[in-house]
Amino acid sequence: MTTTPQDLRYLSVLPQIAWPAPLAQSPSNRLSMLFQLEQSQWWSPEALQQAQFDQLRRLVPHAARHVPLYARTLRDFTAPESVTPQRWTDLPLLTRADLAPGGRALHSALVPREHGQVHPSKTSGSTGVAVEFQVTDLDNFFWKVFSLREHFWHRRDFSQKLMSIRYAKESVDAAARGLHSDAWGGATEGVVRTGAASLYHIEAKLGFLAERLMVERPGYLLSHASLLSGLIDHCERHSLEPQGLKEVRSIGETMADDLRERCRKVWGVPVVDVYTCQEAGYLASQCPEHEHYHVQSENVLLEVIDADGKPCRPGDIGRVVVTSLHNFATPLIRYEVGDCAEVGAPCPCGRGLPVLKRVMGRFRNLLTLPNGEQRWPKMGYEELRRVAPVDLMQMVQHGLNDIEVRLVLAQPLTSEQQAALTRFIQHNLGHAFTLRFSTVDTIRSTVNGKVEQFISMLGRTKP
């Protein structure tokens, strides 16, 4: 069952009026914005670009006048008419290092009062460099709007229970046992009536989480791809079949190529993925009709560029560069997120929003072969677990022929399993690397619960 218009029950701000429901100001504004997005998603690429640059002619001159770093680098773009598609690639790229020393050079001296309160924020630093920035109430509003759009795109049944397994920043001990609420919260708060929600800490044992999945019987399960992969495998090994599950939602990590197929095979439900970053919010959401992603063009201008800084064509893989259209507190203009993505062809669904076929993950973590060739390391967990009882694996390339393999194991490896695992990894990586195995309790980040499956230390000074 998916939600149809007659199933939706909006939350009235007036106890005497249940239907049609008057909404509070913030939820009402979210639905008002969704109405606009419902129209703009069908615009042509040319119309979307025109609207984006209409917004950029407000953002870029503001940044050039009021942000110290941009006062130097964008001094030729203080006039709105100077901001054009033809001149866009003349603007310099912004790197994570530009935000790392506190980001103060990117703090605007003037933030429009209408954008609300300014809030400091920073990324976790799990990829090696924590970046600091500012957001406003308006940025938080847009995050909720695009989250709500994603719900509506996939026609979720709001009456169902939502079970989340993720890093519980402030309630680790309680979330290890499970935190429960009577509504989903977040983007849906104050807008629609929802079912209950539960939250479990991502560091809990797979067996415990699988047992809770059986007991909770959620309609929707949300977690990182690495946890979902392990949970699917655990359920398959122990013949556990979740009842009532309608959809799995993946966040925060690059998905292995086989996760969607395995989820359908074992649980009989689809995986819906989303591409976000803390600094700029929603970058791309999965198409409601296909498994590729639509760039959220009303939120960001997203470029995929090659090694020469040229736009990639469909089928090409390049670096992701984003410009947040609405953040006037810490404007992020042509910001290198650090990821790579593959550009997709226009979508048959008819939406004019650009397509990303795949989000590849961190471009700094390419595998380097001894001959200098670089490629994406590829490792399917379904095949891996047929070779050895591996819950999680992380590979760290220390040298051209030296790879450390960190393993979280369900049980110790036999010598035969280690030999088979060595052959499996070497075959998948395309070279007989020297492998050093180590067993660890966890390889999840202690600050956000994510797993970086391959780390290259070549040319880097810190993990």
GROMACS .gro file of C-alpha atoms in nm:
model
  463
    1MET     CA    1   0.000   0.000   0.000
    2THR     CA    2   0.121   0.350  -0.082
    3THR     CA    3  -0.027   0.678   0.028
    4THR     CA    4  -0.299   0.821  -0.196
    5PRO     CA    5  -0.439   1.176  -0.163
    6GLN     CA    6  -0.746   1.056   0.024
    7ASP     CA    7  -0.527   0.874   0.279
    8LEU     CA    8  -0.334   1.184   0.385
    9ARG     CA    9  -0.437   1.343   0.712
   10TYR     CA   10  -0.285   1.686   0.762
   11LEU     CA   11  -0.232   1.823   1.113
   12SER     CA   12  -0.462   2.110   1.197
   13VAL     CA   13  -0.328   2.386   1.420
   14LEU     CA   14  -0.686   2.451   1.538
   15PRO     CA   15  -0.834   2.182   1.765
   16GLN     CA   16  -1.188   2.271   1.650
   17ILE     CA   17  -1.105   2.229   1.277
   18ALA     CA   18  -0.999   1.883   1.162
   19TRP     CA   19  -1.070   1.914   0.790
   20PRO     CA   20  -0.962   2.090   0.576
   21ALA     CA   21  -0.675   2.136   0.817
   22PRO     CA   22  -0.527   2.483   0.880
   23LEU     CA   23  -0.155   2.432   0.939
   24ALA     CA   24   0.090   2.616   1.163
   25GLN     CA   25   0.308   2.871   0.983
   26SER     CA   26   0.623   2.661   0.934
   27PRO     CA   27   0.447   2.340   0.820
   28SER     CA   28   0.218   2.549   0.601
   29ASN     CA   29   0.519   2.711   0.438
   30ARG     CA   30   0.670   2.369   0.372
   31LEU     CA   31   0.361   2.256   0.185
   32SER     CA   32   0.350   2.587  -0.001
   33MET     CA   33   0.709   2.532  -0.114
   34LEU     CA   34   0.627   2.173  -0.214
   35PHE     CA   35   0.357   2.309  -0.444
   36GLN     CA   36   0.622   2.511  -0.626
   37LEU     CA   37   0.857   2.212  -0.646
   38GLU     CA   38   0.577   2.000  -0.791
   39GLN     CA   39   0.571   2.244  -1.084
   40SER     CA   40   0.944   2.304  -1.127
   41GLN     CA   41   1.045   1.937  -1.141
   42TRP     CA   42   0.878   1.916  -1.484
   43TRP     CA   43   1.050   2.222  -1.627
   44SER     CA   44   1.296   2.183  -1.911
   45PRO     CA   45   1.669   2.182  -1.826
   46GLU     CA   46   1.693   2.527  -1.987
   47ALA     CA   47   1.415   2.668  -1.769
   48LEU     CA   48   1.571   2.519  -1.456
   49GLN     CA   49   1.909   2.670  -1.542
   50GLN     CA   50   1.749   3.010  -1.604
   51ALA     CA   51   1.582   3.000  -1.261
   52GLN     CA   52   1.906   2.888  -1.095
   53PHE     CA   53   2.101   3.179  -1.242
   54ASP     CA   54   1.828   3.422  -1.146
   55GLN     CA   55   1.896   3.309  -0.788
   56LEU     CA   56   2.276   3.307  -0.836
   57ARG     CA   57   2.265   3.672  -0.949
   58ARG     CA   58   2.146   3.746  -0.596
   59LEU     CA   59   2.378   3.509  -0.410
   60VAL     CA   60   2.714   3.565  -0.582
   61PRO     CA   61   2.722   3.949  -0.562
   62HIS     CA   62   2.618   3.923  -0.197
   63ALA     CA   63   2.912   3.688  -0.134
   64ALA     CA   64   3.154   3.908  -0.326
   65ARG     CA   65   3.057   4.208  -0.113
   66HIS     CA   66   3.020   4.056   0.233
   67VAL     CA   67   3.240   3.745   0.257
   68PRO     CA   68   3.617   3.800   0.309
   69LEU     CA   69   3.737   3.512   0.091
   70TYR     CA   70   3.503   3.596  -0.195
   71ALA     CA   71   3.589   3.964  -0.174
   72ARG     CA   72   3.927   3.855  -0.312
   73THR     CA   73   3.830   3.572  -0.544
   74LEU     CA   74   3.499   3.705  -0.682
   75ARG     CA   75   3.577   4.075  -0.715
   76ASP     CA   76   3.482   4.057  -1.085
   77PHE     CA   77   3.135   3.926  -0.997
   78THR     CA   78   2.987   4.200  -0.781
   79ALA     CA   79   2.737   4.301  -1.051
   80PRO     CA   80   2.438   4.068  -1.108
   81GLU     CA   81   2.479   4.082  -1.485
   82SER     CA   82   2.830   3.936  -1.452
   83VAL     CA   83   2.688   3.604  -1.325
   84THR     CA   84   2.609   3.407  -1.640
   85PRO     CA   85   2.622   3.042  -1.749
   86GLN     CA   86   2.897   3.137  -1.996
   87ARG     CA   87   3.121   3.279  -1.722
   88TRP     CA   88   3.030   3.032  -1.449
   89THR     CA   89   3.339   2.813  -1.485
   90ASP     CA   90   3.557   3.125  -1.446
   91LEU     CA   91   3.465   3.119  -1.078
   92PRO     CA   92   3.731   2.937  -0.871
   93LEU     CA   93   3.663   2.609  -0.699
   94LEU     CA   94   3.616   2.604  -0.322
   95THR     CA   95   3.776   2.315  -0.130
   96ARG     CA   96   3.713   2.155   0.207
   97ALA     CA   97   4.044   2.304   0.322
   98ASP     CA   98   3.893   2.652   0.272
   99LEU     CA   99   3.636   2.569   0.541
  100ALA     CA  100   3.867   2.373   0.771
  101PRO     CA  101   4.040   2.650   0.974
  102GLY     CA  102   3.710   2.752   1.129
  103GLY     CA  103   3.560   2.876   0.805
  104ARG     CA  104   3.565   3.237   0.927
  105ALA     CA  105   3.688   3.368   0.592
  106LEU     CA  106   3.362   3.233   0.448
  107HIS     CA  107   3.134   3.383   0.711
  108SER     CA  108   2.918   3.660   0.573
  109ALA     CA  109   2.935   3.994   0.751
  110LEU     CA  110   2.574   4.055   0.656
  111VAL     CA  111   2.300   3.790   0.666
  112PRO     CA  112   1.953   3.896   0.554
  113ARG     CA  113   1.732   3.932   0.859
  114GLU     CA  114   1.453   3.745   0.682
  115HIS     CA  115   1.664   3.427   0.673
  116GLY     CA  116   1.626   3.386   1.049
  117GLN     CA  117   1.877   3.295   1.315
  118VAL     CA  118   2.234   3.196   1.220
  119HIS     CA  119   2.356   2.861   1.355
  120PRO     CA  120   2.715   2.728   1.363
  121SER     CA  121   2.763   2.379   1.224
  122LYS     CA  122   3.041   2.144   1.123
  123THR     CA  123   3.092   1.806   0.964
  124SER     CA  124   3.208   1.508   1.166
  125GLY     CA  125   3.561   1.495   1.025
  126SER     CA  126   3.530   1.122   0.964
  127THR     CA  127   3.693   1.164   0.622
  128GLY     CA  128   3.999   1.335   0.765
  129VAL     CA  129   3.903   1.704   0.753
  130ALA     CA  130   3.622   1.854   0.961
  131VAL     CA  131   3.475   2.162   0.798
  132GLU     CA  132   3.296   2.441   0.981
  133PHE     CA  133   3.022   2.660   0.839
  134GLN     CA  134   2.707   2.851   0.927
  135VAL     CA  135   2.345   2.791   0.833
  136THR     CA  136   2.028   2.987   0.891
  137ASP     CA  137   1.672   2.896   0.982
  138LEU     CA  138   1.598   2.923   0.610
  139ASP     CA  139   1.857   2.655   0.528
  140ASN     CA  140   1.702   2.424   0.787
  141PHE     CA  141   1.361   2.496   0.634
  142PHE     CA  142   1.481   2.392   0.289
  143TRP     CA  143   1.635   2.072   0.429
  144LYS     CA  144   1.292   1.975   0.562
  145VAL     CA  145   1.120   2.072   0.238
  146PHE     CA  146   1.340   1.849   0.024
  147SER     CA  147   1.309   1.568   0.277
  148LEU     CA  148   0.931   1.602   0.255
  149ARG     CA  149   0.951   1.602  -0.126
  150GLU     CA  150   1.141   1.272  -0.109
  151HIS     CA  151   0.865   1.123   0.107
  152PHE     CA  152   0.596   1.231  -0.139
  153TRP     CA  153   0.797   1.123  -0.443
  154HIS     CA  154   0.804   0.767  -0.309
  155ARG     CA  155   0.443   0.778  -0.193
  156ARG     CA  156   0.520   0.654   0.154
  157ASP     CA  157   0.241   0.534   0.375
  158PHE     CA  158   0.272   0.779   0.664
  159SER     CA  159   0.061   0.558   0.891
  160GLN     CA  160   0.342   0.299   0.906
  161LYS     CA  161   0.612   0.269   1.171
  162LEU     CA  162   0.960   0.402   1.090
  163MET     CA  163   1.261   0.219   1.237
  164SER     CA  164   1.598   0.397   1.215
  165ILE     CA  165   1.939   0.248   1.290
  166ARG     CA  166   2.200   0.522   1.294
  167TYR     CA  167   2.447   0.702   1.511
  168ALA     CA  168   2.261   0.843   1.811
  169LYS     CA  169   2.474   1.143   1.890
  170GLU     CA  170   2.332   1.242   2.227
  171SER     CA  171   2.158   0.926   2.345
  172VAL     CA  172   2.399   0.641   2.272
  173ASP     CA  173   2.316   0.433   2.581
  174ALA     CA  174   1.941   0.478   2.550
  175ALA     CA  175   1.941   0.416   2.175
  176ALA     CA  176   2.132   0.094   2.225
  177ARG     CA  177   1.812  -0.033   2.392
  178GLY     CA  178   1.585   0.162   2.159
  179LEU     CA  179   1.427   0.506   2.167
  180HIS     CA  180   1.058   0.529   2.078
  181SER     CA  181   0.826   0.812   1.981
  182ASP     CA  182   0.469   0.835   1.856
  183ALA     CA  183   0.559   1.013   1.529
  184TRP     CA  184   0.835   1.024   1.266
  185GLY     CA  185   0.927   1.385   1.347
  186GLY     CA  186   1.162   1.590   1.130
  187ALA     CA  187   1.016   1.701   0.799
  188THR     CA  188   0.671   1.554   0.866
  189GLU     CA  189   0.631   1.723   1.205
  190GLY     CA  190   0.328   1.947   1.205
  191VAL     CA  191   0.235   1.850   0.849
  192VAL     CA  192   0.092   1.498   0.838
  193ARG     CA  193  -0.010   1.237   1.089
  194THR     CA  194   0.240   0.952   1.096
  195GLY     CA  195   0.287   0.622   1.266
  196ALA     CA  196   0.531   0.561   1.549
  197ALA     CA  197   0.910   0.566   1.519
  198SER     CA  198   1.198   0.387   1.687
  199LEU     CA  199   1.572   0.457   1.690
  200TYR     CA  200   1.855   0.212   1.762
  201HIS     CA  201   2.225   0.288   1.786
  202ILE     CA  202   2.421   0.163   1.487
  203GLU     CA  203   2.690  -0.001   1.703
  204ALA     CA  204   2.444  -0.257   1.844
  205LYS     CA  205   2.502  -0.623   1.759
  206LEU     CA  206   2.348  -0.745   1.433
  207GLY     CA  207   2.166  -1.025   1.614
  208PHE     CA  208   1.999  -0.779   1.850
  209LEU     CA  209   1.904  -0.544   1.565
  210ALA     CA  210   1.761  -0.832   1.362
  211GLU     CA  211   1.555  -0.942   1.663
  212ARG     CA  212   1.424  -0.586   1.708
  213LEU     CA  213   1.336  -0.570   1.337
  214MET     CA  214   1.122  -0.882   1.382
  215VAL     CA  215   0.952  -0.740   1.693
  216GLU     CA  216   0.906  -0.380   1.575
  217ARG     CA  217   0.765  -0.482   1.233
  218PRO     CA  218   0.827  -0.139   1.077
  219GLY     CA  219   0.692  -0.038   0.738
  220TYR     CA  220   1.014   0.152   0.671
  221LEU     CA  221   1.371   0.078   0.778
  222LEU     CA  222   1.637   0.349   0.752
  223SER     CA  223   2.013   0.307   0.799
  224HIS     CA  224   2.356   0.322   0.636
  225ALA     CA  225   2.424   0.085   0.347
  226SER     CA  226   2.694  -0.109   0.533
  227LEU     CA  227   2.461  -0.185   0.826
  228LEU     CA  228   2.175  -0.277   0.594
  229SER     CA  229   2.404  -0.516   0.408
  230GLY     CA  230   2.506  -0.691   0.729
  231LEU     CA  231   2.149  -0.705   0.855
  232ILE     CA  232   2.022  -0.858   0.530
  233ASP     CA  233   2.298  -1.118   0.544
  234HIS     CA  234   2.221  -1.202   0.908
  235CYS     CA  235   1.851  -1.247   0.832
  236GLU     CA  236   1.928  -1.470   0.534
  237ARG     CA  237   2.166  -1.689   0.739
  238HIS     CA  238   1.913  -1.732   1.018
  239SER     CA  239   1.600  -1.757   0.797
  240LEU     CA  240   1.445  -1.443   0.947
  241GLU     CA  241   1.173  -1.274   0.744
  242PRO     CA  242   1.067  -0.922   0.851
  243GLN     CA  243   0.691  -0.886   0.845
  244GLY     CA  244   0.522  -0.571   0.715
  245LEU     CA  245   0.837  -0.416   0.566
  246LYS     CA  246   0.758  -0.201   0.262
  247GLU     CA  247   1.083  -0.020   0.184
  248VAL     CA  248   1.442   0.013   0.298
  249ARG     CA  249   1.593   0.361   0.300
  250SER     CA  250   1.969   0.408   0.263
  251ILE     CA  251   2.146   0.723   0.380
  252GLY     CA  252   2.495   0.859   0.428
  253GLU     CA  253   2.712   0.600   0.251
  254THR     CA  254   2.789   0.480  -0.099
  255MET     CA  255   2.591   0.167  -0.175
  256ALA     CA  256   2.756  -0.154  -0.293
  257ASP     CA  257   2.637  -0.253  -0.639
  258ASP     CA  258   2.460  -0.565  -0.512
  259LEU     CA  259   2.266  -0.416  -0.219
  260ARG     CA  260   1.944  -0.344  -0.411
  261GLU     CA  261   1.937  -0.692  -0.562
  262ARG     CA  262   2.009  -0.861  -0.229
  263CYS     CA  263   1.740  -0.661  -0.051
  264ARG     CA  264   1.480  -0.765  -0.308
  265LYS     CA  265   1.597  -1.126  -0.297
  266VAL     CA  266   1.605  -1.167   0.083
  267TRP     CA  267   1.342  -0.921   0.206
  268GLY     CA  268   1.133  -0.870  -0.108
  269VAL     CA  269   1.140  -0.489  -0.086
  270PRO     CA  270   1.322  -0.209  -0.272
  271VAL     CA  271   1.602   0.014  -0.149
  272VAL     CA  272   1.560   0.390  -0.190
  273ASP     CA  273   1.880   0.592  -0.159
  274VAL     CA  274   1.938   0.964  -0.113
  275TYR     CA  275   2.249   1.177  -0.168
  276THR     CA  276   2.301   1.457   0.083
  277CYS     CA  277   2.586   1.643   0.247
  278GLN     CA  278   2.573   1.826   0.575
  279GLU     CA  279   2.710   2.147   0.426
  280ALA     CA  280   2.455   2.181   0.142
  281GLY     CA  281   2.161   1.956   0.228
  282TYR     CA  282   1.985   1.750  -0.038
  283LEU     CA  283   2.199   1.708  -0.349
  284ALA     CA  284   2.008   1.431  -0.530
  285SER     CA  285   1.716   1.201  -0.453
  286GLN     CA  286   1.631   0.869  -0.615
  287CYS     CA  287   1.378   0.895  -0.897
  288PRO     CA  288   1.035   0.760  -0.799
  289GLU     CA  289   1.032   0.545  -1.113
  290HIS     CA  290   1.400   0.447  -1.161
  291GLU     CA  291   1.706   0.366  -0.950
  292HIS     CA  292   1.915   0.664  -1.058
  293TYR     CA  293   1.913   1.004  -0.887
  294HIS     CA  294   1.763   1.341  -0.973
  295VAL     CA  295   1.969   1.645  -0.876
  296GLN     CA  296   1.766   1.874  -0.650
  297SER     CA  297   1.817   2.173  -0.877
  298GLU     CA  298   1.594   2.401  -0.672
  299ASN     CA  299   1.837   2.357  -0.382
  300VAL     CA  300   2.180   2.336  -0.549
  301LEU     CA  301   2.358   2.391  -0.875
  302LEU     CA  302   2.545   2.060  -0.908
  303GLU     CA  303   2.829   2.011  -1.156
  304VAL     CA  304   3.020   1.694  -1.238
  305ILE     CA  305   3.357   1.792  -1.385
  306ASP     CA  306   3.650   1.601  -1.532
  307ALA     CA  307   4.022   1.636  -1.453
  308ASP     CA  308   4.039   1.949  -1.673
  309GLY     CA  309   3.741   2.112  -1.503
  310LYS     CA  310   3.511   2.050  -1.802
  311PRO     CA  311   3.151   1.930  -1.758
  312CYS     CA  312   3.115   1.553  -1.783
  313ARG     CA  313   2.879   1.398  -2.033
  314PRO     CA  314   2.636   1.110  -1.970
  315GLY     CA  315   2.837   0.797  -1.895
  316ASP     CA  316   3.139   0.992  -1.768
  317ILE     CA  317   3.258   0.988  -1.405
  318GLY     CA  318   3.385   1.309  -1.251
  319ARG     CA  319   3.414   1.518  -0.936
  320VAL     CA  320   3.104   1.662  -0.773
  321VAL     CA  321   3.098   2.041  -0.732
  322VAL     CA  322   2.797   2.211  -0.571
  323THR     CA  323   2.671   2.562  -0.515
  324SER     CA  324   2.412   2.601  -0.242
  325LEU     CA  325   2.152   2.845  -0.374
  326HIS     CA  326   2.014   2.980  -0.047
  327ASN     CA  327   2.288   2.995   0.217
  328PHE     CA  328   2.380   3.363   0.259
  329ALA     CA  329   2.556   3.301   0.595
  330THR     CA  330   2.835   3.078   0.458
  331PRO     CA  331   2.792   3.083   0.080
  332LEU     CA  332   2.930   2.767  -0.077
  333ILE     CA  333   3.007   2.858  -0.437
  334ARG     CA  334   3.153   2.587  -0.662
  335TYR     CA  335   3.237   2.375  -0.358
  336GLU     CA  336   3.417   2.044  -0.415
  337VAL     CA  337   3.224   1.800  -0.198
  338GLY     CA  338   3.494   1.535  -0.234
  339ASP     CA  339   3.279   1.276  -0.412
  340CYS     CA  340   3.272   1.136  -0.761
  341ALA     CA  341   2.955   1.061  -0.956
  342GLU     CA  342   2.855   0.928  -1.295
  343VAL     CA  343   2.638   1.154  -1.508
  344GLY     CA  344   2.319   0.995  -1.641
  345ALA     CA  345   2.110   1.055  -1.950
  346PRO     CA  346   1.782   1.250  -1.927
  347CYS     CA  347   1.522   1.050  -1.736
  348PRO     CA  348   1.231   0.879  -1.914
  349CYS     CA  349   1.005   0.993  -1.628
  350GLY     CA  350   0.993   1.338  -1.788
  351ARG     CA  351   1.145   1.538  -1.505
  352GLY     CA  352   1.388   1.804  -1.624
  353LEU     CA  353   1.603   1.763  -1.314
  354PRO     CA  354   1.954   1.641  -1.410
  355VAL     CA  355   2.038   1.274  -1.356
  356LEU     CA  356   2.321   1.108  -1.166
  357LYS     CA  357   2.343   0.740  -1.260
  358ARG     CA  358   2.566   0.655  -0.965
  359VAL     CA  359   2.729   0.828  -0.671
  360MET     CA  360   3.073   0.671  -0.648
  361GLY     CA  361   3.207   0.799  -0.317
  362ARG     CA  362   3.525   0.981  -0.221
  363PHE     CA  363   3.753   1.044  -0.520
  364ARG     CA  364   4.055   1.064  -0.284
  365ASN     CA  365   4.013   0.693  -0.212
  366LEU     CA  366   4.083   0.546  -0.553
  367LEU     CA  367   4.284   0.225  -0.558
  368THR     CA  368   4.631   0.276  -0.710
  369LEU     CA  369   4.793  -0.017  -0.888
  370PRO     CA  370   5.175  -0.058  -0.882
  371ASN     CA  371   5.190   0.067  -1.244
  372GLY     CA  372   5.024   0.394  -1.136
  373GLU     CA  373   4.682   0.317  -1.283
  374GLN     CA  374   4.390   0.418  -1.063
  375ARG     CA  375   4.049   0.254  -1.042
  376TRP     CA  376   3.748   0.224  -0.814
  377PRO     CA  377   3.790  -0.063  -0.567
  378LYS     CA  378   3.494  -0.296  -0.597
  379MET     CA  379   3.385  -0.555  -0.341
  380GLY     CA  380   3.040  -0.714  -0.325
  381TYR     CA  381   2.947  -0.823   0.027
  382GLU     CA  382   2.723  -1.105  -0.093
  383GLU     CA  383   3.017  -1.280  -0.261
  384LEU     CA  384   3.252  -1.184   0.021
  385ARG     CA  385   3.040  -1.353   0.287
  386ARG     CA  386   3.032  -1.674   0.088
  387VAL     CA  387   3.411  -1.677   0.125
  388ALA     CA  388   3.446  -1.584   0.494
  389PRO     CA  389   3.225  -1.485   0.794
  390VAL     CA  390   3.289  -1.111   0.753
  391ASP     CA  391   3.048  -0.859   0.907
  392LEU     CA  392   3.242  -0.551   0.793
  393MET     CA  393   3.564  -0.496   0.601
  394GLN     CA  394   3.780  -0.191   0.542
  395MET     CA  395   4.088  -0.184   0.321
  396VAL     CA  396   4.364   0.073   0.373
  397GLN     CA  397   4.626   0.119   0.101
  398HIS     CA  398   4.953   0.218   0.269
  399GLY     CA  399   5.181   0.162  -0.030
  400LEU     CA  400   5.170   0.067  -0.396
  401ASN     CA  401   5.179  -0.300  -0.303
  402ASP     CA  402   5.071  -0.284   0.063
  403ILE     CA  403   4.708  -0.309   0.172
  404GLU     CA  404   4.585  -0.353   0.527
  405VAL     CA  405   4.256  -0.542   0.556
  406ARG     CA  406   4.060  -0.462   0.871
  407LEU     CA  407   3.788  -0.715   0.952
  408VAL     CA  408   3.491  -0.726   1.188
  409LEU     CA  409   3.422  -1.100   1.208
  410ALA     CA  410   3.124  -1.307   1.313
  411GLN     CA  411   3.377  -1.578   1.411
  412PRO     CA  412   3.755  -1.621   1.374
  413LEU     CA  413   3.890  -1.707   1.031
  414THR     CA  414   4.035  -2.048   0.960
  415SER     CA  415   4.360  -2.061   0.763
  416GLU     CA  416   4.164  -2.190   0.465
  417GLN     CA  417   3.918  -1.899   0.487
  418GLN     CA  418   4.200  -1.644   0.509
  419ALA     CA  419   4.366  -1.796   0.203
  420ALA     CA  420   4.036  -1.790   0.014
  421LEU     CA  421   3.975  -1.430   0.126
  422THR     CA  422   4.322  -1.332   0.003
  423ARG     CA  423   4.253  -1.479  -0.340
  424PHE     CA  424   3.910  -1.314  -0.351
  425ILE     CA  425   4.043  -0.966  -0.266
  426GLN     CA  426   4.338  -0.989  -0.502
  427HIS     CA  427   4.110  -1.101  -0.784
  428ASN     CA  428   3.865  -0.817  -0.726
  429LEU     CA  429   4.138  -0.554  -0.698
  430GLY     CA  430   4.307  -0.677  -1.014
  431HIS     CA  431   4.654  -0.733  -0.863
  432ALA     CA  432   4.827  -0.969  -0.620
  433PHE     CA  433   4.872  -0.704  -0.350
  434THR     CA  434   5.047  -0.794  -0.027
  435LEU     CA  435   4.762  -0.809   0.225
  436ARG     CA  436   4.792  -0.760   0.601
  437PHE     CA  437   4.487  -0.883   0.795
  438SER     CA  438   4.380  -0.742   1.131
  439THR     CA  439   4.070  -0.815   1.337
  440VAL     CA  440   3.899  -0.516   1.502
  441ASP     CA  441   3.584  -0.461   1.708
  442THR     CA  442   3.450  -0.190   1.480
  443ILE     CA  443   3.547   0.019   1.181
  444ARG     CA  444   3.256   0.257   1.210
  445SER     CA  445   3.332   0.623   1.263
  446THR     CA  446   3.293   0.716   1.628
  447VAL     CA  447   3.141   1.049   1.531
  448ASN     CA  448   2.871   0.952   1.279
  449GLY     CA  449   2.858   0.574   1.254
  450LYS     CA  450   2.959   0.562   0.887
  451VAL     CA  451   3.197   0.315   0.727
  452GLU     CA  452   3.461   0.415   0.474
  453GLN     CA  453   3.521   0.086   0.295
  454PHE     CA  454   3.843   0.181   0.116
  455ILE     CA  455   4.100   0.435   0.232
  456SER     CA  456   4.404   0.540   0.032
  457MET     CA  457   4.693   0.677   0.234
  458LEU     CA  458   4.902   0.748  -0.074
  459GLY     CA  459   4.980   1.117  -0.079
  460ARG     CA  460   4.791   1.175   0.249
  461THR     CA  461   4.928   1.276   0.588
  462LYS     CA  462   4.641   1.163   0.810
  463PRO     CA  463   4.360   0.907   0.799
   0.00000   0.00000   0.00000
